[in-house]
PDB file of C-alpha atoms in Angstrom:
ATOM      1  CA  UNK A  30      14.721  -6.202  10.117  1.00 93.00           C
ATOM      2  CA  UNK A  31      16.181  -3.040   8.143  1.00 96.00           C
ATOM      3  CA  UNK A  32      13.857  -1.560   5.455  1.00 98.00           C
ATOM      4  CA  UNK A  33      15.632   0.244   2.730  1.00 98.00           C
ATOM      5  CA  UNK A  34      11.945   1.629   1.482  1.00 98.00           C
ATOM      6  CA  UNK A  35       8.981   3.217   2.594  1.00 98.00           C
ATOM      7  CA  UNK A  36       6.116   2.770  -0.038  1.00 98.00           C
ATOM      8  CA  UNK A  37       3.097   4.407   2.072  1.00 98.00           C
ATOM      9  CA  UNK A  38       3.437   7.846   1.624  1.00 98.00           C
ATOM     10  CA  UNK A  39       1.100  11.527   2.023  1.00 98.00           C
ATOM     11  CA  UNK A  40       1.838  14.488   0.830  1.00 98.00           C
ATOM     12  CA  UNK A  41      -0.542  17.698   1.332  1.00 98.00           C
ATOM     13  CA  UNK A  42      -2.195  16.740  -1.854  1.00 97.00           C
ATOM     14  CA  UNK A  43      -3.772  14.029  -0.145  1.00 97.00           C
ATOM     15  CA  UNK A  44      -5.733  16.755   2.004  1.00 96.00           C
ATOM     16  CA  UNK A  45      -4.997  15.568   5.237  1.00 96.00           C
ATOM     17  CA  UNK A  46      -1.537  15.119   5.230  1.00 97.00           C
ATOM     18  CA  UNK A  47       0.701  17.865   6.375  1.00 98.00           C
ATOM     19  CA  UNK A  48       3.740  17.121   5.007  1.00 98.00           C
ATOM     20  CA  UNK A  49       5.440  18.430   1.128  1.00 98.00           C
ATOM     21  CA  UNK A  50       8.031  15.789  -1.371  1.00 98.00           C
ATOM     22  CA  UNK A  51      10.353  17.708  -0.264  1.00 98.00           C
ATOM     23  CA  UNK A  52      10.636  17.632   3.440  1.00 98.00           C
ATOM     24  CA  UNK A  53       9.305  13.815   2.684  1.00 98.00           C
ATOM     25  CA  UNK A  54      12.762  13.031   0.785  1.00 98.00           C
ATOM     26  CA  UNK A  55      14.792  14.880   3.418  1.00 98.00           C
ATOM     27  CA  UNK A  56      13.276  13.146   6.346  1.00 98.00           C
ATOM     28  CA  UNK A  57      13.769   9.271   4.200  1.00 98.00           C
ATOM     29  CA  UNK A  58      17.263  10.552   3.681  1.00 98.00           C
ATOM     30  CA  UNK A  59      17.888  11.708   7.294  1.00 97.00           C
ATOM     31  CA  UNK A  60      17.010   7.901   8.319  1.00 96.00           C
ATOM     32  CA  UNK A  61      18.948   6.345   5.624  1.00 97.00           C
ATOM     33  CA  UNK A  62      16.032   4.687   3.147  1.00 98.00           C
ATOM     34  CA  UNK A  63      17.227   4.580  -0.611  1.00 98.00           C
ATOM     35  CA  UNK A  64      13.300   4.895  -1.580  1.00 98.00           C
ATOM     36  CA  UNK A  65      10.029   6.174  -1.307  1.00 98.00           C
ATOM     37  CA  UNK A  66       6.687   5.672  -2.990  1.00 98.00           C
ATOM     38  CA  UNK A  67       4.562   8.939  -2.815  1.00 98.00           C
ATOM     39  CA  UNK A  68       0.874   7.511  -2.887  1.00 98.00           C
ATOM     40  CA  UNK A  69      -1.704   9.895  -2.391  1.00 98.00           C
ATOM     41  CA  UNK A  70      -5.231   9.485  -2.030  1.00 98.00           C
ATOM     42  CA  UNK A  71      -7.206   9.116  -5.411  1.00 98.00           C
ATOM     43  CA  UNK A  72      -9.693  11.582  -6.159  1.00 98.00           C
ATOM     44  CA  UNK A  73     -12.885   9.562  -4.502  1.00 98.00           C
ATOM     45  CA  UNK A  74     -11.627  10.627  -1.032  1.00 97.00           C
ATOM     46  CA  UNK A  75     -12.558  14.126   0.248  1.00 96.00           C
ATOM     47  CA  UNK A  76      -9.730  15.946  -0.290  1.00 96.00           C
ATOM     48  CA  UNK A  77      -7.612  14.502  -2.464  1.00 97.00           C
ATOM     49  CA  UNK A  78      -6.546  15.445  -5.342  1.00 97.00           C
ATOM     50  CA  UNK A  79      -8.415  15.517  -9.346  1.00 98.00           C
ATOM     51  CA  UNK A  80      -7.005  12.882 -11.710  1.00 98.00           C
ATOM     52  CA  UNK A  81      -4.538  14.869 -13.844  1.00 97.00           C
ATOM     53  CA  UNK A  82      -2.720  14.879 -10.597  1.00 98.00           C
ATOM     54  CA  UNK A  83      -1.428  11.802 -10.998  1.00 98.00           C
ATOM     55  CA  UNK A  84      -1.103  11.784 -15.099  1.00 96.00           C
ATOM     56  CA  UNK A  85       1.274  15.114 -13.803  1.00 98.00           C
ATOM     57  CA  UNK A  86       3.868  13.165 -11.404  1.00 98.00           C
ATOM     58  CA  UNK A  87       5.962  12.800 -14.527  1.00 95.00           C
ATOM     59  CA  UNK A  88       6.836  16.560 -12.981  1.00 97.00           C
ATOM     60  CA  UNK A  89       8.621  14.881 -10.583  1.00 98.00           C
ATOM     61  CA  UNK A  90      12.080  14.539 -10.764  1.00 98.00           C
ATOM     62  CA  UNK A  91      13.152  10.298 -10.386  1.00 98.00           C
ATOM     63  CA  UNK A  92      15.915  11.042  -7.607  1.00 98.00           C
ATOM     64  CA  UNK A  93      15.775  13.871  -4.995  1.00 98.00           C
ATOM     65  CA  UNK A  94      18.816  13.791  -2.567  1.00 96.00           C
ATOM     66  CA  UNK A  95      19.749  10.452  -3.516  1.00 97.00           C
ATOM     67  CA  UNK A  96      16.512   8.890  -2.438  1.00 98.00           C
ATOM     68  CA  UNK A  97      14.604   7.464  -5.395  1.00 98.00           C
ATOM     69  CA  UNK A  98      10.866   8.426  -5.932  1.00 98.00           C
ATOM     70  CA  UNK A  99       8.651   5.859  -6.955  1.00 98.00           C
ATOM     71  CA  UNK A 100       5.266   8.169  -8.347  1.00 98.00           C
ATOM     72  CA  UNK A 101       2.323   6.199  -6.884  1.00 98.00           C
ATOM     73  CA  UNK A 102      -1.355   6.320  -5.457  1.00 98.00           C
ATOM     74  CA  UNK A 103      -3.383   4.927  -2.650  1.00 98.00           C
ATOM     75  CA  UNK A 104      -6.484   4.639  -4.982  1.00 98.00           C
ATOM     76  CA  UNK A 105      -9.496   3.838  -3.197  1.00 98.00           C
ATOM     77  CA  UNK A 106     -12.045   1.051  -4.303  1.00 98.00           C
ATOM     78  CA  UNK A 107     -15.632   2.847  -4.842  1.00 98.00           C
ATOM     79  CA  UNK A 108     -17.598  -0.755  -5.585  1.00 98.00           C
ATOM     80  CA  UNK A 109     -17.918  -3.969  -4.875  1.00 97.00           C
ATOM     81  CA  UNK A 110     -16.676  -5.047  -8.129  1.00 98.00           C
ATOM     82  CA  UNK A 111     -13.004  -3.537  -6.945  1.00 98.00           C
ATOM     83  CA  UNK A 112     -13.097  -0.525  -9.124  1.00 98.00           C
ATOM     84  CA  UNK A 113     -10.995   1.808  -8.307  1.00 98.00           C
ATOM     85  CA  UNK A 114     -11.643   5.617  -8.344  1.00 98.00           C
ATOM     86  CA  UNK A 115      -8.434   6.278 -11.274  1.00 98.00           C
ATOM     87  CA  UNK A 116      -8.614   5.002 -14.568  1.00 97.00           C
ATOM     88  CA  UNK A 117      -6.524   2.054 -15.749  1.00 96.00           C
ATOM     89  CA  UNK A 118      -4.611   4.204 -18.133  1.00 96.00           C
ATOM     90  CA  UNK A 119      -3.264   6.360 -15.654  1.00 97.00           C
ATOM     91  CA  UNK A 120      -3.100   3.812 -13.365  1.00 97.00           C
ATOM     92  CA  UNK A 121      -0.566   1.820 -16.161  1.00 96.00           C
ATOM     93  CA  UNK A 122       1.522   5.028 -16.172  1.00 96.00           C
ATOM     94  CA  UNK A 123       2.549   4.958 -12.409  1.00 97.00           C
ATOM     95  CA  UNK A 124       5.510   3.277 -10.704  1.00 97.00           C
ATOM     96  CA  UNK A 125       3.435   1.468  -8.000  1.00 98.00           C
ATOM     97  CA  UNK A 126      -0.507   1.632  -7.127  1.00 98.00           C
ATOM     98  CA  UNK A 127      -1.631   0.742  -3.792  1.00 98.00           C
ATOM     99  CA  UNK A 128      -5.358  -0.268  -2.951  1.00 98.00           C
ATOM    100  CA  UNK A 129      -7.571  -0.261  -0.126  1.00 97.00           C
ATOM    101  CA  UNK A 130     -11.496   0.081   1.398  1.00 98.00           C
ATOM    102  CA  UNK A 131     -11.748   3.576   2.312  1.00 97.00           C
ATOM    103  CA  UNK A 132     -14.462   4.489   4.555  1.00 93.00           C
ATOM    104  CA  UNK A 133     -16.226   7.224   2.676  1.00 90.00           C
ATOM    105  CA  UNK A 134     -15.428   5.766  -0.569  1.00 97.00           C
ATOM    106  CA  UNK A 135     -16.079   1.702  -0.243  1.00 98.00           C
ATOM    107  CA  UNK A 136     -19.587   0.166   0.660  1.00 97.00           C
ATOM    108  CA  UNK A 137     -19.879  -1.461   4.027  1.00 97.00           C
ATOM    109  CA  UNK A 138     -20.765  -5.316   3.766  1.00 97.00           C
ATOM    110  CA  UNK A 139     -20.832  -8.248   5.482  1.00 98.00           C
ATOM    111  CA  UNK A 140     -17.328 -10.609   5.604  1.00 98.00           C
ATOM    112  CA  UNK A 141     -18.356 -12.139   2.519  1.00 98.00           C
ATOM    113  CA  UNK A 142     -19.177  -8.944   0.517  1.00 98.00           C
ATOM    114  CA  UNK A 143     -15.956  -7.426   2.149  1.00 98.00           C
ATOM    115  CA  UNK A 144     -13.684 -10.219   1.016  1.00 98.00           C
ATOM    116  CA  UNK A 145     -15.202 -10.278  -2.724  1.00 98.00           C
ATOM    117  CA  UNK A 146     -14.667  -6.557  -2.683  1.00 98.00           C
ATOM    118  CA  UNK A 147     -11.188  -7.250  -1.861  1.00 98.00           C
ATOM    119  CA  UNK A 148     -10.453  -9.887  -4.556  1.00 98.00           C
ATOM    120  CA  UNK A 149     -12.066  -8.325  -7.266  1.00 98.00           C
ATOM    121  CA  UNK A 150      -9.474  -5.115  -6.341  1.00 98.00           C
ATOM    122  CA  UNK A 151      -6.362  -7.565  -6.755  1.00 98.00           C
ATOM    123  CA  UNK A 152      -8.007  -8.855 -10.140  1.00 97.00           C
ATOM    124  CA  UNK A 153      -7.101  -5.314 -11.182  1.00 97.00           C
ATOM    125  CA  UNK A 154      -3.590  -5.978 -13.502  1.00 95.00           C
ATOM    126  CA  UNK A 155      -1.774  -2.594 -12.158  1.00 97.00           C
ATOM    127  CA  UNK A 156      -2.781  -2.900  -8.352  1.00 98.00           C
ATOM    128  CA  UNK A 157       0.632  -3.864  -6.809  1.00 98.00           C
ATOM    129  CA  UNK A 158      -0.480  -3.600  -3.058  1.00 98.00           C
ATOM    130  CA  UNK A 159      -3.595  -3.567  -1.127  1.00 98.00           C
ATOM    131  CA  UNK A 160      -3.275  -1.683   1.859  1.00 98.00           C
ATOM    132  CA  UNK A 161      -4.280  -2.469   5.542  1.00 98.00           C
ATOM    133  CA  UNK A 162      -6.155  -5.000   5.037  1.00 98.00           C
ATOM    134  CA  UNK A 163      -6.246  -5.830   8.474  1.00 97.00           C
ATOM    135  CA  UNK A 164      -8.837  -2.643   8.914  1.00 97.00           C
ATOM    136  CA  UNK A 165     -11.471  -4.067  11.445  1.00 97.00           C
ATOM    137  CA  UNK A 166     -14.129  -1.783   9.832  1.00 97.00           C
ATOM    138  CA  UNK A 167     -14.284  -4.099   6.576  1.00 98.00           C
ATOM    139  CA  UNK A 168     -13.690  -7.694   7.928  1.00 98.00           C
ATOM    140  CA  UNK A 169     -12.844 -10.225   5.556  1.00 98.00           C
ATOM    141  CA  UNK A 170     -12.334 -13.726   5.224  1.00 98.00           C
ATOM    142  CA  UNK A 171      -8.378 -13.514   5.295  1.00 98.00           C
ATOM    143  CA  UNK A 172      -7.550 -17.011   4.465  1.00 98.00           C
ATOM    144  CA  UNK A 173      -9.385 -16.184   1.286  1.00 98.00           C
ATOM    145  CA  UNK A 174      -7.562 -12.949   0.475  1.00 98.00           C
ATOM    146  CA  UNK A 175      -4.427 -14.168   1.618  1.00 98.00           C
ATOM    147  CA  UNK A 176      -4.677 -17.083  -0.891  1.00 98.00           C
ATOM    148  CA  UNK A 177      -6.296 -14.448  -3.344  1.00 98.00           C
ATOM    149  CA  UNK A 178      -3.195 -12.667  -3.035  1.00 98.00           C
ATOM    150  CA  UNK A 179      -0.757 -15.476  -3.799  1.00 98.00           C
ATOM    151  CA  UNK A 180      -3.204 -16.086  -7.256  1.00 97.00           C
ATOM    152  CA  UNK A 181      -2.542 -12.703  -8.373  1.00 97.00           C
ATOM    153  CA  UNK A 182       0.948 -11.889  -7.348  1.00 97.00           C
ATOM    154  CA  UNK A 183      -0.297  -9.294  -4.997  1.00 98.00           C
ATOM    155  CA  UNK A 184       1.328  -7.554  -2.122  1.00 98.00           C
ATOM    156  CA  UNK A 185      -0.261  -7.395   1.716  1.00 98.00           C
ATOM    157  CA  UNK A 186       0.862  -4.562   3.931  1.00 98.00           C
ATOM    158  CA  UNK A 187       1.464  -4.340   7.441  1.00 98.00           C
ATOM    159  CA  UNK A 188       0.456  -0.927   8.224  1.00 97.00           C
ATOM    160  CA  UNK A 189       1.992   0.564  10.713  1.00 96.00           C
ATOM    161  CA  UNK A 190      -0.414   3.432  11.021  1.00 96.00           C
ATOM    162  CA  UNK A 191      -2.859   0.377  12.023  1.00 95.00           C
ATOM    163  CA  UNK A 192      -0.922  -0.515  14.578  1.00 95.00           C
ATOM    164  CA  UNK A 193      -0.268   3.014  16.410  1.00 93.00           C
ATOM    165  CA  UNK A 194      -2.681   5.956  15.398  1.00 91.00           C
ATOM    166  CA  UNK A 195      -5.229   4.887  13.363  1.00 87.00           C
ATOM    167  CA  UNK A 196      -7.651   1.649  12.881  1.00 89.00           C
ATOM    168  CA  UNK A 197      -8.230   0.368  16.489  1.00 88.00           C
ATOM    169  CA  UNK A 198      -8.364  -2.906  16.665  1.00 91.00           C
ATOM    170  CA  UNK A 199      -6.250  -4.095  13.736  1.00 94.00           C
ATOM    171  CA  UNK A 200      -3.573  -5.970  15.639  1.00 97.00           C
ATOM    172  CA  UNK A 201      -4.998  -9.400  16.082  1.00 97.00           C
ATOM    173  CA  UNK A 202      -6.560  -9.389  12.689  1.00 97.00           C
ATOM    174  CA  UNK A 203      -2.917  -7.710  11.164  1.00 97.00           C
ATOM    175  CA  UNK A 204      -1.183 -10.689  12.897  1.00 97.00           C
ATOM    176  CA  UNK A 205      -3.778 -13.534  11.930  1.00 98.00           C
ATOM    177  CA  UNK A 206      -3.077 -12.136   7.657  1.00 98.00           C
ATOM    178  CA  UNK A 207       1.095 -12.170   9.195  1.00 98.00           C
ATOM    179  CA  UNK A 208       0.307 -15.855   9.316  1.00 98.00           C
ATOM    180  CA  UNK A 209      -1.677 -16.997   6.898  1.00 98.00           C
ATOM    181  CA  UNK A 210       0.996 -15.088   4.669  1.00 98.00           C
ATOM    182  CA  UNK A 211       3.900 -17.116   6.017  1.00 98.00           C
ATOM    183  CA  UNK A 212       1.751 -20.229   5.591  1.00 98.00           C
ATOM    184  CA  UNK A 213       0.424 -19.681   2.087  1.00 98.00           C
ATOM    185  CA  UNK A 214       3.664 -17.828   0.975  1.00 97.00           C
ATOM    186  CA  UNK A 215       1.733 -14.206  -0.259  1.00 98.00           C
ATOM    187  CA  UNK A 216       4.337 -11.331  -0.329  1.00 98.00           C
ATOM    188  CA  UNK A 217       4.431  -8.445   2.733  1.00 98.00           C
ATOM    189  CA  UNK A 218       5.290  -4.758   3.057  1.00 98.00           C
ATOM    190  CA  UNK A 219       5.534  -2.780   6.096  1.00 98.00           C
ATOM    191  CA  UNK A 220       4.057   0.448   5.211  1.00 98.00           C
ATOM    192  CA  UNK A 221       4.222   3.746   7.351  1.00 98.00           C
ATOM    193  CA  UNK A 222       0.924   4.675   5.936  1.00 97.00           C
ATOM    194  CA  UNK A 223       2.669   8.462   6.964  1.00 97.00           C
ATOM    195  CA  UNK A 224       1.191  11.501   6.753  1.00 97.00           C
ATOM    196  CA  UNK A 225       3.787  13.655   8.327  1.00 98.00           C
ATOM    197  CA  UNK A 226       7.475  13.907   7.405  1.00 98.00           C
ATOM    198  CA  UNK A 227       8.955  13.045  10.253  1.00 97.00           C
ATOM    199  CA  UNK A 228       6.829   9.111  10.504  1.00 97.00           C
ATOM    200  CA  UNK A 229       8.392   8.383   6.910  1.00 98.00           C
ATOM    201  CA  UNK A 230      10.378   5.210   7.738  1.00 97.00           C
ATOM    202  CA  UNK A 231       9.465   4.345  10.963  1.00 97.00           C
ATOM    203  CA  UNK A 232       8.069   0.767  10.953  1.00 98.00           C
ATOM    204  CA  UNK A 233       8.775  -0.711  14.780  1.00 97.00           C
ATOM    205  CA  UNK A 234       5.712  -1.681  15.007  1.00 97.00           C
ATOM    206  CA  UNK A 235       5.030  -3.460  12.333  1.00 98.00           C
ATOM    207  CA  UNK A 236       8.459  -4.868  12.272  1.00 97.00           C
ATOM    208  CA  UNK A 237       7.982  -6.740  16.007  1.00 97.00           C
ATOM    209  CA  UNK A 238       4.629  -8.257  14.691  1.00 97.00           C
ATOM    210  CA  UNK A 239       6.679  -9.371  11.765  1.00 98.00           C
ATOM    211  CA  UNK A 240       9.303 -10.611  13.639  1.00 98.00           C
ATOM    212  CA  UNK A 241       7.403 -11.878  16.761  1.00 97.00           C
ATOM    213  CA  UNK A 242       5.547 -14.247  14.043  1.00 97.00           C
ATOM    214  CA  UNK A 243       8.150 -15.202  12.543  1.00 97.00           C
ATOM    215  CA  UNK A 244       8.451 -13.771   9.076  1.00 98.00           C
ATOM    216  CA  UNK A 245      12.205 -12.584   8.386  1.00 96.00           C
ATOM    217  CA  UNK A 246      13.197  -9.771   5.633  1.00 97.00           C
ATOM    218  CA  UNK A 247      12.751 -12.359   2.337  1.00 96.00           C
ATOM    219  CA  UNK A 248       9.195 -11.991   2.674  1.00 97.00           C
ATOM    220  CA  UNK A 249       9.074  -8.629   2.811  1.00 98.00           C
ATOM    221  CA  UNK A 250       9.222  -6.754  -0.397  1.00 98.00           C
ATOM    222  CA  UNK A 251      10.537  -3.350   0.900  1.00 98.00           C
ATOM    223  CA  UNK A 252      13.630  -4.648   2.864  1.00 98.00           C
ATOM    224  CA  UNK A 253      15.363  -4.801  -0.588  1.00 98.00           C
ATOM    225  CA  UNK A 254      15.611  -2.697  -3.426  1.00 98.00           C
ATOM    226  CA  UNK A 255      15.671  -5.963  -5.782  1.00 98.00           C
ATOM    227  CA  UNK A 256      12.931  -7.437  -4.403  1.00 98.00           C
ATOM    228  CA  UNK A 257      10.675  -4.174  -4.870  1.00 98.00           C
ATOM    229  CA  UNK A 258      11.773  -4.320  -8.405  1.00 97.00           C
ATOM    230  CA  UNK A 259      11.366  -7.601  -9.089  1.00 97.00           C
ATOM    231  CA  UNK A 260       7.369  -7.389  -7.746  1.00 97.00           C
ATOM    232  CA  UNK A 261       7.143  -4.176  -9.602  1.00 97.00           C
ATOM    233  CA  UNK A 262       8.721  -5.418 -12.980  1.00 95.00           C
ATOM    234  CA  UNK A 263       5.832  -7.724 -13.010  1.00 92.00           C
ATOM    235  CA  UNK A 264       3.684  -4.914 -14.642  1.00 80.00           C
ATOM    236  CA  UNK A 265       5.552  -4.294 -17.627  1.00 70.00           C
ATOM    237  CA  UNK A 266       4.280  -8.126 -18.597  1.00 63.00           C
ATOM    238  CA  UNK A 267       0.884  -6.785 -18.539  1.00 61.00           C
ATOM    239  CA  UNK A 268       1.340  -4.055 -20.794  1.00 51.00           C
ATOM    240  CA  UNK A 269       1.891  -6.774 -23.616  1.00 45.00           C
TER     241      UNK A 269
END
């Protein structure tokens, strides 16, 4: 499975990343991706950076290097309600908007408060993604997110980060959402989840789950340019 995107991105501003746009876009170009979503941490996580951040990614140029930027977040949800810790406003001004339960930002539950959290987050019209859901720290009921997902025309990621450095115990429950996906027909990304340079783009991890489960690169937004667009484009119907 080729990717042609990575859409999981940290720079420094997310305050524990270590890596700059710059030597982000040079290290996606040095492995051949055509895009990259830069989607730092919203302002709830310690860290991060204020709002106007994000209202200021207009700074940015489109194209660096002839790698396209898509100006994002990772905002994190702060309630059980799904709100999220950026305003819709800025939210509607931003290419993509990823979502996830943050420890230090988003209450603990049980699987049912967990999986309501989650839902009420894709009720949100400009969240495009939710993030690792497979995060063993907030179990949910992922038959009912999964289906959740389909309902709202949201994306599930397969985070790679879950799967090597971070979030112990998120294969089986990664691979059990892998699926339910194929089953139910929700829409995939493999997401580096990187916070240095030189992880942009690498996905083998998540890829051989993919694969192993069989899922092939039509389900999977980021393996073509026209498929991220079309799940983006979506938006702009919300704006009427």
């Amino acid at each position: 499975m080729k990717f042609v995107a990575d859409l999981h991105v940290h720079t420094i501003s997310s305050g524990h990343a270590y890596s700059t746009i710059l030597e982000i876009v040079a290290a996606a170009a040095a492995k051949g991706l055509e895009m990259v979503a830069i989607t730092d941490h919203g302002p709830a996580m310690p860290g991060a950076p204020c709002a106007y951040h994000f209202s200021n990614l207009a700074a940015v140029p489109p194209e660096l290097s002839g790698v396209r930027l898509l100006k994002g977040i990772e905002a994190n949800v702060i309630d059980r309600n799904g709100t999220l810790d950026l305003d819709n406003e800025r939210l509607a001004k931003l290419d993509i908007v990823l979502a996830g339960l943050h420890t230090k930002c988003a209450p603990y539950g049980s699987v049912t408060e967990n999986t309501a959290m989650m839902i009420n987050t894709m009720k949100n019209p400009w969240v495009d993604v939710i993030v690792h859901p497979g995060n063993p720290e907030y179990p949910i009921d992922a038959e009912a997110v999964v289906q959740a997902a389909v309902e709202f025309d949201v994306a599930l990621e397969v985070n790679n980060s879950s799967l090597t450095i971070s979030r112990r115990g998120s294969k089986p429950r990664c691979e059990h959402i892998i699926r339910l996906a194929k089953q139910y027909g929700a829409k995939l990304i493999a997401g580096t989840d990187s916070h240095f340079a030189l992880a942009v783009g690498e996905l083998q991890q998540a890829t051989e789950l993919l694969e192993a489960n069989g899922i092939g690169p039509e389900a999977v937004i980021n393996t073509s340019l026209e498929r991220i667009e079309k799940h983006l484009a979506r938006r702009s119907n919300r704006r009427n």
